[in-house]
Amino acid sequence: MSGKIIVCDNGTGFVKAGFAGDKFPTTTFPSVMGRPMLRAEQSMDTSIKLKDIMIGDEAAAARSMLQMSYPMENGIVRNWDDMLLMWDYTFREKLGVTDTTDAKILLTEPPLNPKKNREKMMEVMFEHFQFEGAHVSIQAVLTLYAQGLLTGVVVDSGDGVTHIVPVYEGYALPHQTKRLDIAGRDITRYLIKLMTLRGYAFNRTADFETVRQMKEKLCYVAYDLPLEQKLATETTVLVEQYTLPDGRVIKIGQERYEAPEALFQPHLVDVDSVGIAEVLFNAINACAVDNRPDLYKHILLSGGTTMYPGLSSRLEKEMRQLYLERVLKGDTSRMRKFKIKVEDPPGRKHAVFVGGAVLAESMKNNPVFWLKRSDWQEKGVRILDELKM
């Protein structure tokens, strides 16, 4: 396996991993660990062989018998021991790289990630896995690379956190980057709450996975909220049936648009913030005035939570309203000349990985790009400051 370059995008919800130059991740699996419960409340499924620690798809499949835990919360590693096990599983089991001493790795991190988090990540890569070289890239910048752009605003919403990152000429602008603590996991929790109000009982950690799958299949963003509310109260067109893993069939109606509405109205999930459109508007308007038109033209969606049908058109509509009211003071004639475009590329679920694979391939022989194991052994964590990493 000499000289392999691994690209690993560790999300709060999913790990996407593969190799430099790949068009798709070799493996995508849930960032979840499962440990057998002492007393499983369901009849034991004998077809599943339980191990002391189960990771990813294995854990998801046996979730009714496991205590589930997530090593990452809001894009930040909370449990390093579990994270190490997950990386080990990724490299050895999923990618088939058993010897990492002559391999390099490109890792991703969210913007505004604590420095300690990056230092610890590098320490694990060099001291435990003994990688020859490593590099950490900011996710939003990789999303733009995947689209062949250097300038734009990335609205990156995954399972743990939503970031709005203006990028100019390939550099993320940290002071203008905004964070919204609502993402996929919060919408799933909110959907559980809404379904509970409908009379269904969801409680165990295992049900969380079930509701997440239902959310991905049936939820959407309302373009015209009053119209959807009218349809929900006066007709049954929104009602869909969904079969649970245990065979029960449940009905879901207005909850399909009510759950993702939390992105636009954070107070619904008790988050004290303006909605995603206003956060985006504020981020662009915090940038230099000459750069704003380019940013408004290239608003790029990225991450699994941007996959809802209707999200891009609703976001574009709200951005236009905000621009008209706050910048043009209601002058509709000037609005016609101004371009606001929200792009939702079809591969946006894996855009960060694809951008990372492109970057790693183009930089594979560039010695300045990679932090070397020998430098780390000599200087330790100080090297990150010297290289401004």
GROMACS .gro file of C-alpha atoms in nm:
model
  389
    1MET     CA    1   0.000   0.000   0.000
    2SER     CA    2   0.295   0.232  -0.051
    3GLY     CA    3   0.240   0.603  -0.090
    4LYS     CA    4  -0.138   0.601  -0.059
    5ILE     CA    5  -0.305   0.935   0.016
    6ILE     CA    6  -0.617   0.892   0.230
    7VAL     CA    7  -0.887   1.161   0.233
    8CYS     CA    8  -1.106   1.146   0.543
    9ASP     CA    9  -1.399   1.380   0.602
   10ASN     CA   10  -1.509   1.321   0.960
   11GLY     CA   11  -1.858   1.457   1.001
   12THR     CA   12  -2.064   1.459   1.318
   13GLY     CA   13  -2.312   1.229   1.148
   14PHE     CA   14  -2.113   1.039   0.886
   15VAL     CA   15  -1.755   0.951   0.802
   16LYS     CA   16  -1.675   0.988   0.429
   17ALA     CA   17  -1.338   0.838   0.338
   18GLY     CA   18  -1.145   0.734   0.028
   19PHE     CA   19  -0.833   0.822  -0.166
   20ALA     CA   20  -0.684   1.125  -0.345
   21GLY     CA   21  -0.823   1.167  -0.695
   22ASP     CA   22  -1.142   0.968  -0.628
   23LYS     CA   23  -1.475   1.099  -0.758
   24PHE     CA   24  -1.670   0.946  -0.468
   25PRO     CA   25  -1.588   0.830  -0.116
   26THR     CA   26  -1.489   0.462  -0.100
   27THR     CA   27  -1.686   0.434   0.222
   28THR     CA   28  -1.961   0.635   0.393
   29PHE     CA   29  -2.090   0.518   0.730
   30PRO     CA   30  -2.258   0.670   1.037
   31SER     CA   31  -2.021   0.821   1.298
   32VAL     CA   32  -2.170   0.608   1.570
   33MET     CA   33  -2.042   0.356   1.824
   34GLY     CA   34  -2.250   0.087   1.989
   35ARG     CA   35  -2.182  -0.116   2.302
   36PRO     CA   36  -2.410  -0.407   2.398
   37MET     CA   37  -2.667  -0.326   2.666
   38LEU     CA   38  -2.666  -0.561   2.963
   39ARG     CA   39  -3.039  -0.608   2.933
   40ALA     CA   40  -3.172  -0.573   2.581
   41GLU     CA   41  -3.539  -0.486   2.604
   42GLN     CA   42  -3.617  -0.664   2.277
   43SER     CA   43  -3.591  -1.032   2.204
   44MET     CA   44  -3.233  -1.100   2.102
   45ASP     CA   45  -3.184  -1.114   1.727
   46THR     CA   46  -2.969  -1.424   1.693
   47SER     CA   47  -2.866  -1.344   1.336
   48ILE     CA   48  -2.653  -1.051   1.459
   49LYS     CA   49  -2.329  -1.137   1.633
   50LEU     CA   50  -2.265  -0.879   1.903
   51LYS     CA   51  -1.911  -0.755   1.965
   52ASP     CA   52  -1.783  -0.549   2.257
   53ILE     CA   53  -1.767  -0.242   2.035
   54MET     CA   54  -1.956  -0.200   1.710
   55ILE     CA   55  -1.897   0.087   1.469
   56GLY     CA   56  -2.085   0.251   1.183
   57ASP     CA   57  -2.326   0.036   0.980
   58GLU     CA   58  -2.274  -0.265   1.207
   59ALA     CA   59  -2.383  -0.059   1.506
   60ALA     CA   60  -2.678   0.091   1.317
   61ALA     CA   61  -2.801  -0.257   1.215
   62ALA     CA   62  -2.792  -0.389   1.572
   63ARG     CA   63  -2.907  -0.065   1.734
   64SER     CA   64  -3.198  -0.215   1.930
   65MET     CA   65  -2.947  -0.414   2.137
   66LEU     CA   66  -2.683  -0.144   2.180
   67GLN     CA   67  -2.617   0.167   2.380
   68MET     CA   68  -2.533   0.415   2.104
   69SER     CA   69  -2.286   0.703   2.136
   70TYR     CA   70  -2.140   0.963   1.901
   71PRO     CA   71  -1.770   1.057   1.933
   72MET     CA   72  -1.837   1.399   1.774
   73GLU     CA   73  -2.079   1.672   1.873
   74ASN     CA   74  -2.128   1.994   1.672
   75GLY     CA   75  -1.828   1.916   1.454
   76ILE     CA   76  -1.590   1.882   1.750
   77VAL     CA   77  -1.442   1.557   1.883
   78ARG     CA   78  -1.576   1.495   2.235
   79ASN     CA   79  -1.447   1.142   2.293
   80TRP     CA   80  -1.094   1.085   2.166
   81ASP     CA   81  -1.074   0.717   2.265
   82ASP     CA   82  -1.382   0.638   2.056
   83MET     CA   83  -1.259   0.859   1.773
   84LEU     CA   84  -0.931   0.669   1.760
   85LEU     CA   85  -1.122   0.340   1.732
   86MET     CA   86  -1.334   0.490   1.453
   87TRP     CA   87  -1.028   0.605   1.255
   88ASP     CA   88  -0.868   0.265   1.301
   89TYR     CA   89  -1.186   0.099   1.169
   90THR     CA   90  -1.195   0.345   0.875
   91PHE     CA   91  -0.835   0.288   0.763
   92ARG     CA   92  -0.804  -0.086   0.822
   93GLU     CA   93  -1.150  -0.233   0.773
   94LYS     CA   94  -1.308   0.009   0.528
   95LEU     CA   95  -1.012   0.129   0.319
   96GLY     CA   96  -0.790  -0.177   0.356
   97VAL     CA   97  -0.484   0.029   0.458
   98THR     CA   98  -0.318  -0.177   0.729
   99ASP     CA   99   0.017   0.002   0.726
  100THR     CA  100  -0.012   0.381   0.746
  101THR     CA  101   0.359   0.455   0.799
  102ASP     CA  102   0.424   0.543   0.433
  103ALA     CA  103   0.079   0.692   0.365
  104LYS     CA  104  -0.036   1.053   0.385
  105ILE     CA  105  -0.371   1.179   0.507
  106LEU     CA  106  -0.587   1.484   0.434
  107LEU     CA  107  -0.837   1.551   0.713
  108THR     CA  108  -1.117   1.807   0.724
  109GLU     CA  109  -1.241   2.031   1.001
  110PRO     CA  110  -1.519   2.287   1.043
  111PRO     CA  111  -1.429   2.658   1.043
  112LEU     CA  112  -1.366   2.814   1.385
  113ASN     CA  113  -1.260   2.472   1.514
  114PRO     CA  114  -1.076   2.501   1.848
  115LYS     CA  115  -0.699   2.490   1.803
  116LYS     CA  116  -0.672   2.215   2.066
  117ASN     CA  117  -0.891   1.993   1.849
  118ARG     CA  118  -0.657   2.023   1.550
  119GLU     CA  119  -0.346   1.972   1.767
  120LYS     CA  120  -0.489   1.652   1.914
  121MET     CA  121  -0.592   1.530   1.567
  122MET     CA  122  -0.236   1.572   1.440
  123GLU     CA  123  -0.093   1.408   1.750
  124VAL     CA  124  -0.310   1.098   1.690
  125MET     CA  125  -0.222   1.083   1.319
  126PHE     CA  126   0.155   1.104   1.376
  127GLU     CA  127   0.203   0.932   1.712
  128HIS     CA  128  -0.057   0.657   1.695
  129PHE     CA  129  -0.101   0.589   1.322
  130GLN     CA  130   0.250   0.705   1.225
  131PHE     CA  131   0.140   0.869   0.898
  132GLU     CA  132   0.423   1.001   0.684
  133GLY     CA  133   0.244   1.331   0.615
  134ALA     CA  134  -0.081   1.504   0.709
  135HIS     CA  135  -0.282   1.812   0.619
  136VAL     CA  136  -0.601   1.962   0.765
  137SER     CA  137  -0.836   2.160   0.538
  138ILE     CA  138  -1.142   2.368   0.620
  139GLN     CA  139  -1.454   2.198   0.489
  140ALA     CA  140  -1.612   2.502   0.323
  141VAL     CA  141  -1.307   2.572   0.108
  142LEU     CA  142  -1.311   2.211  -0.015
  143THR     CA  143  -1.678   2.248  -0.113
  144LEU     CA  144  -1.585   2.535  -0.344
  145TYR     CA  145  -1.293   2.338  -0.492
  146ALA     CA  146  -1.537   2.057  -0.572
  147GLN     CA  147  -1.735   2.308  -0.783
  148GLY     CA  148  -1.425   2.457  -0.941
  149LEU     CA  149  -1.473   2.790  -0.762
  150LEU     CA  150  -1.239   3.001  -0.550
  151THR     CA  151  -1.487   3.266  -0.434
  152GLY     CA  152  -1.833   3.221  -0.288
  153VAL     CA  153  -2.029   3.166   0.032
  154VAL     CA  154  -2.070   2.811   0.153
  155VAL     CA  155  -2.376   2.721   0.357
  156ASP     CA  156  -2.252   2.396   0.507
  157SER     CA  157  -2.508   2.213   0.716
  158GLY     CA  158  -2.438   1.862   0.833
  159ASP     CA  159  -2.559   1.660   1.127
  160GLY     CA  160  -2.399   1.858   1.408
  161VAL     CA  161  -2.361   2.220   1.307
  162THR     CA  162  -2.435   2.473   1.031
  163HIS     CA  163  -2.161   2.710   0.917
  164ILE     CA  164  -2.186   2.998   0.677
  165VAL     CA  165  -1.841   3.066   0.538
  166PRO     CA  166  -1.749   3.342   0.294
  167VAL     CA  167  -1.446   3.231   0.090
  168TYR     CA  168  -1.246   3.478  -0.118
  169GLU     CA  169  -0.979   3.362  -0.367
  170GLY     CA  170  -0.952   3.026  -0.189
  171TYR     CA  171  -0.926   3.163   0.166
  172ALA     CA  172  -1.200   3.123   0.424
  173LEU     CA  173  -1.267   3.453   0.602
  174PRO     CA  174  -1.275   3.360   0.974
  175HIS     CA  175  -1.404   3.695   1.104
  176GLN     CA  176  -1.705   3.688   0.870
  177THR     CA  177  -1.780   3.318   0.928
  178LYS     CA  178  -2.106   3.260   1.113
  179ARG     CA  179  -2.220   2.954   1.303
  180LEU     CA  180  -2.578   2.840   1.357
  181ASP     CA  181  -2.623   2.566   1.615
  182ILE     CA  182  -2.902   2.393   1.428
  183ALA     CA  183  -2.835   2.102   1.199
  184GLY     CA  184  -2.957   1.754   1.111
  185ARG     CA  185  -2.951   1.614   1.463
  186ASP     CA  186  -3.167   1.899   1.598
  187ILE     CA  187  -3.418   1.855   1.318
  188THR     CA  188  -3.438   1.481   1.391
  189ARG     CA  189  -3.495   1.556   1.763
  190TYR     CA  190  -3.763   1.809   1.672
  191LEU     CA  191  -3.932   1.557   1.441
  192ILE     CA  192  -3.938   1.306   1.730
  193LYS     CA  193  -4.108   1.574   1.943
  194LEU     CA  194  -4.365   1.651   1.670
  195MET     CA  195  -4.440   1.282   1.615
  196THR     CA  196  -4.478   1.234   1.992
  197LEU     CA  197  -4.741   1.511   1.989
  198ARG     CA  198  -4.917   1.312   1.717
  199GLY     CA  199  -4.934   1.021   1.961
  200TYR     CA  200  -4.643   0.802   1.854
  201ALA     CA  201  -4.387   0.687   2.111
  202PHE     CA  202  -4.020   0.728   2.024
  203ASN     CA  203  -3.774   0.723   2.310
  204ARG     CA  204  -3.471   0.494   2.292
  205THR     CA  205  -3.143   0.588   2.125
  206ALA     CA  206  -3.226   0.329   1.859
  207ASP     CA  207  -3.541   0.520   1.757
  208PHE     CA  208  -3.326   0.821   1.676
  209GLU     CA  209  -3.177   0.636   1.375
  210THR     CA  210  -3.525   0.527   1.263
  211VAL     CA  211  -3.662   0.883   1.272
  212ARG     CA  212  -3.352   1.014   1.095
  213GLN     CA  213  -3.417   0.777   0.806
  214MET     CA  214  -3.784   0.882   0.795
  215LYS     CA  215  -3.680   1.248   0.794
  216GLU     CA  216  -3.441   1.196   0.501
  217LYS     CA  217  -3.710   1.022   0.302
  218LEU     CA  218  -4.012   1.245   0.366
  219CYS     CA  219  -3.921   1.593   0.494
  220TYR     CA  220  -3.904   1.906   0.276
  221VAL     CA  221  -3.877   2.283   0.315
  222ALA     CA  222  -4.192   2.487   0.258
  223TYR     CA  223  -4.149   2.755  -0.010
  224ASP     CA  224  -4.473   2.925   0.093
  225LEU     CA  225  -4.543   2.846   0.459
  226PRO     CA  226  -4.904   2.977   0.478
  227LEU     CA  227  -4.993   2.771   0.170
  228GLU     CA  228  -4.850   2.453   0.322
  229GLN     CA  229  -5.036   2.521   0.647
  230LYS     CA  230  -5.359   2.563   0.450
  231LEU     CA  231  -5.297   2.234   0.267
  232ALA     CA  232  -5.224   2.060   0.597
  233THR     CA  233  -5.544   2.176   0.769
  234GLU     CA  234  -5.787   2.153   0.475
  235THR     CA  235  -5.663   1.851   0.279
  236THR     CA  236  -5.477   1.521   0.322
  237VAL     CA  237  -5.233   1.571   0.031
  238LEU     CA  238  -4.934   1.599   0.265
  239VAL     CA  239  -5.004   1.277   0.456
  240GLU     CA  240  -4.764   0.993   0.384
  241GLN     CA  241  -4.738   0.648   0.537
  242TYR     CA  242  -4.408   0.516   0.665
  243THR     CA  243  -4.326   0.159   0.769
  244LEU     CA  244  -4.107   0.128   1.078
  245PRO     CA  245  -3.844  -0.150   1.112
  246ASP     CA  246  -4.079  -0.346   1.344
  247GLY     CA  247  -4.354  -0.345   1.080
  248ARG     CA  248  -4.575  -0.073   1.234
  249VAL     CA  249  -4.711   0.176   0.983
  250ILE     CA  250  -4.731   0.538   1.093
  251LYS     CA  251  -4.869   0.851   0.927
  252ILE     CA  252  -4.679   1.176   0.889
  253GLY     CA  253  -4.833   1.497   0.750
  254GLN     CA  254  -4.754   1.858   0.832
  255GLU     CA  255  -4.453   1.739   1.036
  256ARG     CA  256  -4.282   1.684   0.699
  257TYR     CA  257  -4.225   2.059   0.655
  258GLU     CA  258  -4.255   2.164   1.021
  259ALA     CA  259  -3.932   1.987   1.125
  260PRO     CA  260  -3.693   2.152   0.871
  261GLU     CA  261  -3.867   2.488   0.934
  262ALA     CA  262  -3.643   2.508   1.244
  263LEU     CA  263  -3.358   2.615   1.012
  264PHE     CA  264  -3.553   2.932   0.928
  265GLN     CA  265  -3.714   2.973   1.273
  266PRO     CA  266  -3.462   2.854   1.535
  267HIS     CA  267  -3.694   2.943   1.825
  268LEU     CA  268  -3.892   2.627   1.735
  269VAL     CA  269  -3.605   2.421   1.879
  270ASP     CA  270  -3.528   2.670   2.159
  271VAL     CA  271  -3.223   2.820   1.989
  272ASP     CA  272  -3.188   3.193   2.037
  273SER     CA  273  -3.081   3.304   1.690
  274VAL     CA  274  -3.208   3.453   1.369
  275GLY     CA  275  -3.283   3.200   1.092
  276ILE     CA  276  -3.043   3.062   0.834
  277ALA     CA  277  -3.134   3.326   0.569
  278GLU     CA  278  -3.061   3.618   0.801
  279VAL     CA  279  -2.736   3.460   0.926
  280LEU     CA  280  -2.629   3.425   0.561
  281PHE     CA  281  -2.732   3.784   0.481
  282ASN     CA  282  -2.535   3.914   0.782
  283ALA     CA  283  -2.226   3.709   0.687
  284ILE     CA  284  -2.216   3.852   0.333
  285ASN     CA  285  -2.275   4.207   0.454
  286ALA     CA  286  -1.988   4.177   0.701
  287CYS     CA  287  -1.751   4.135   0.402
  288ALA     CA  288  -1.582   4.414   0.206
  289VAL     CA  289  -1.840   4.596  -0.005
  290ASP     CA  290  -1.653   4.531  -0.333
  291ASN     CA  291  -1.660   4.155  -0.274
  292ARG     CA  292  -2.029   4.125  -0.193
  293PRO     CA  293  -2.172   4.096  -0.549
  294ASP     CA  294  -1.945   3.793  -0.617
  295LEU     CA  295  -2.056   3.634  -0.292
  296TYR     CA  296  -2.429   3.690  -0.357
  297LYS     CA  297  -2.386   3.528  -0.701
  298HIS     CA  298  -2.226   3.212  -0.563
  299ILE     CA  299  -2.410   3.089  -0.254
  300LEU     CA  300  -2.330   2.721  -0.241
  301LEU     CA  301  -2.516   2.459  -0.038
  302SER     CA  302  -2.318   2.173   0.112
  303GLY     CA  303  -2.380   1.884   0.352
  304GLY     CA  304  -2.662   1.640   0.417
  305THR     CA  305  -2.897   1.887   0.586
  306THR     CA  306  -2.912   2.093   0.264
  307MET     CA  307  -3.064   1.796   0.077
  308TYR     CA  308  -3.427   1.884   0.160
  309PRO     CA  309  -3.634   1.954  -0.151
  310GLY     CA  310  -3.727   2.323  -0.159
  311LEU     CA  311  -3.441   2.453   0.056
  312SER     CA  312  -3.250   2.639  -0.216
  313SER     CA  313  -3.558   2.816  -0.357
  314ARG     CA  314  -3.682   2.918  -0.010
  315LEU     CA  315  -3.337   3.047   0.086
  316GLU     CA  316  -3.307   3.245  -0.237
  317LYS     CA  317  -3.655   3.393  -0.187
  318GLU     CA  318  -3.574   3.504   0.171
  319MET     CA  319  -3.237   3.647   0.064
  320ARG     CA  320  -3.407   3.856  -0.204
  321GLN     CA  321  -3.660   3.988   0.048
  322LEU     CA  322  -3.387   4.080   0.296
  323TYR     CA  323  -3.177   4.251   0.027
  324LEU     CA  324  -3.478   4.443  -0.104
  325GLU     CA  325  -3.586   4.561   0.241
  326ARG     CA  326  -3.251   4.633   0.405
  327VAL     CA  327  -3.015   4.732   0.124
  328LEU     CA  328  -3.242   4.872  -0.148
  329LYS     CA  329  -3.500   5.004   0.101
  330GLY     CA  330  -3.784   4.861  -0.106
  331ASP     CA  331  -3.670   4.985  -0.451
  332THR     CA  332  -3.787   4.694  -0.671
  333SER     CA  333  -3.653   4.847  -0.995
  334ARG     CA  334  -3.294   4.810  -0.871
  335MET     CA  335  -3.364   4.455  -0.754
  336ARG     CA  336  -3.411   4.332  -1.112
  337LYS     CA  337  -3.048   4.414  -1.198
  338PHE     CA  338  -2.903   4.241  -0.893
  339LYS     CA  339  -2.816   3.873  -0.900
  340ILE     CA  340  -2.866   3.645  -0.600
  341LYS     CA  341  -2.810   3.278  -0.676
  342VAL     CA  342  -2.827   2.980  -0.440
  343GLU     CA  343  -2.665   2.677  -0.601
  344ASP     CA  344  -2.754   2.325  -0.492
  345PRO     CA  345  -2.520   2.089  -0.681
  346PRO     CA  346  -2.649   1.729  -0.684
  347GLY     CA  347  -2.333   1.588  -0.519
  348ARG     CA  348  -2.344   1.832  -0.226
  349LYS     CA  349  -2.377   1.555   0.033
  350HIS     CA  350  -2.017   1.450  -0.046
  351ALA     CA  351  -1.884   1.784  -0.175
  352VAL     CA  352  -1.631   1.822   0.107
  353PHE     CA  353  -1.482   1.479   0.036
  354VAL     CA  354  -1.468   1.541  -0.341
  355GLY     CA  355  -1.295   1.878  -0.291
  356GLY     CA  356  -1.048   1.710  -0.054
  357ALA     CA  357  -0.976   1.435  -0.308
  358VAL     CA  358  -0.913   1.699  -0.580
  359LEU     CA  359  -0.684   1.903  -0.354
  360ALA     CA  360  -0.489   1.601  -0.224
  361GLU     CA  361  -0.431   1.476  -0.578
  362SER     CA  362  -0.308   1.814  -0.705
  363MET     CA  363  -0.080   1.859  -0.403
  364LYS     CA  364   0.046   1.501  -0.370
  365ASN     CA  365   0.405   1.589  -0.466
  366ASN     CA  366   0.412   1.933  -0.307
  367PRO     CA  367   0.645   1.905  -0.002
  368VAL     CA  368   0.531   2.237   0.147
  369PHE     CA  369   0.163   2.129   0.159
  370TRP     CA  370   0.211   1.826   0.384
  371LEU     CA  371   0.319   1.843   0.747
  372LYS     CA  372   0.584   1.571   0.780
  373ARG     CA  373   0.611   1.314   1.057
  374SER     CA  374   0.981   1.396   1.101
  375ASP     CA  375   0.896   1.764   1.164
  376TRP     CA  376   0.632   1.665   1.416
  377GLN     CA  377   0.875   1.434   1.599
  378GLU     CA  378   1.131   1.710   1.614
  379LYS     CA  379   0.910   2.004   1.717
  380GLY     CA  380   0.576   1.859   1.828
  381VAL     CA  381   0.276   2.086   1.846
  382ARG     CA  382   0.490   2.402   1.794
  383ILE     CA  383   0.523   2.315   1.426
  384LEU     CA  384   0.155   2.401   1.368
  385ASP     CA  385   0.217   2.760   1.480
  386GLU     CA  386   0.529   2.787   1.267
  387LEU     CA  387   0.345   2.666   0.957
  388LYS     CA  388   0.035   2.869   1.056
  389MET     CA  389  -0.177   2.555   1.036
   0.00000   0.00000   0.00000
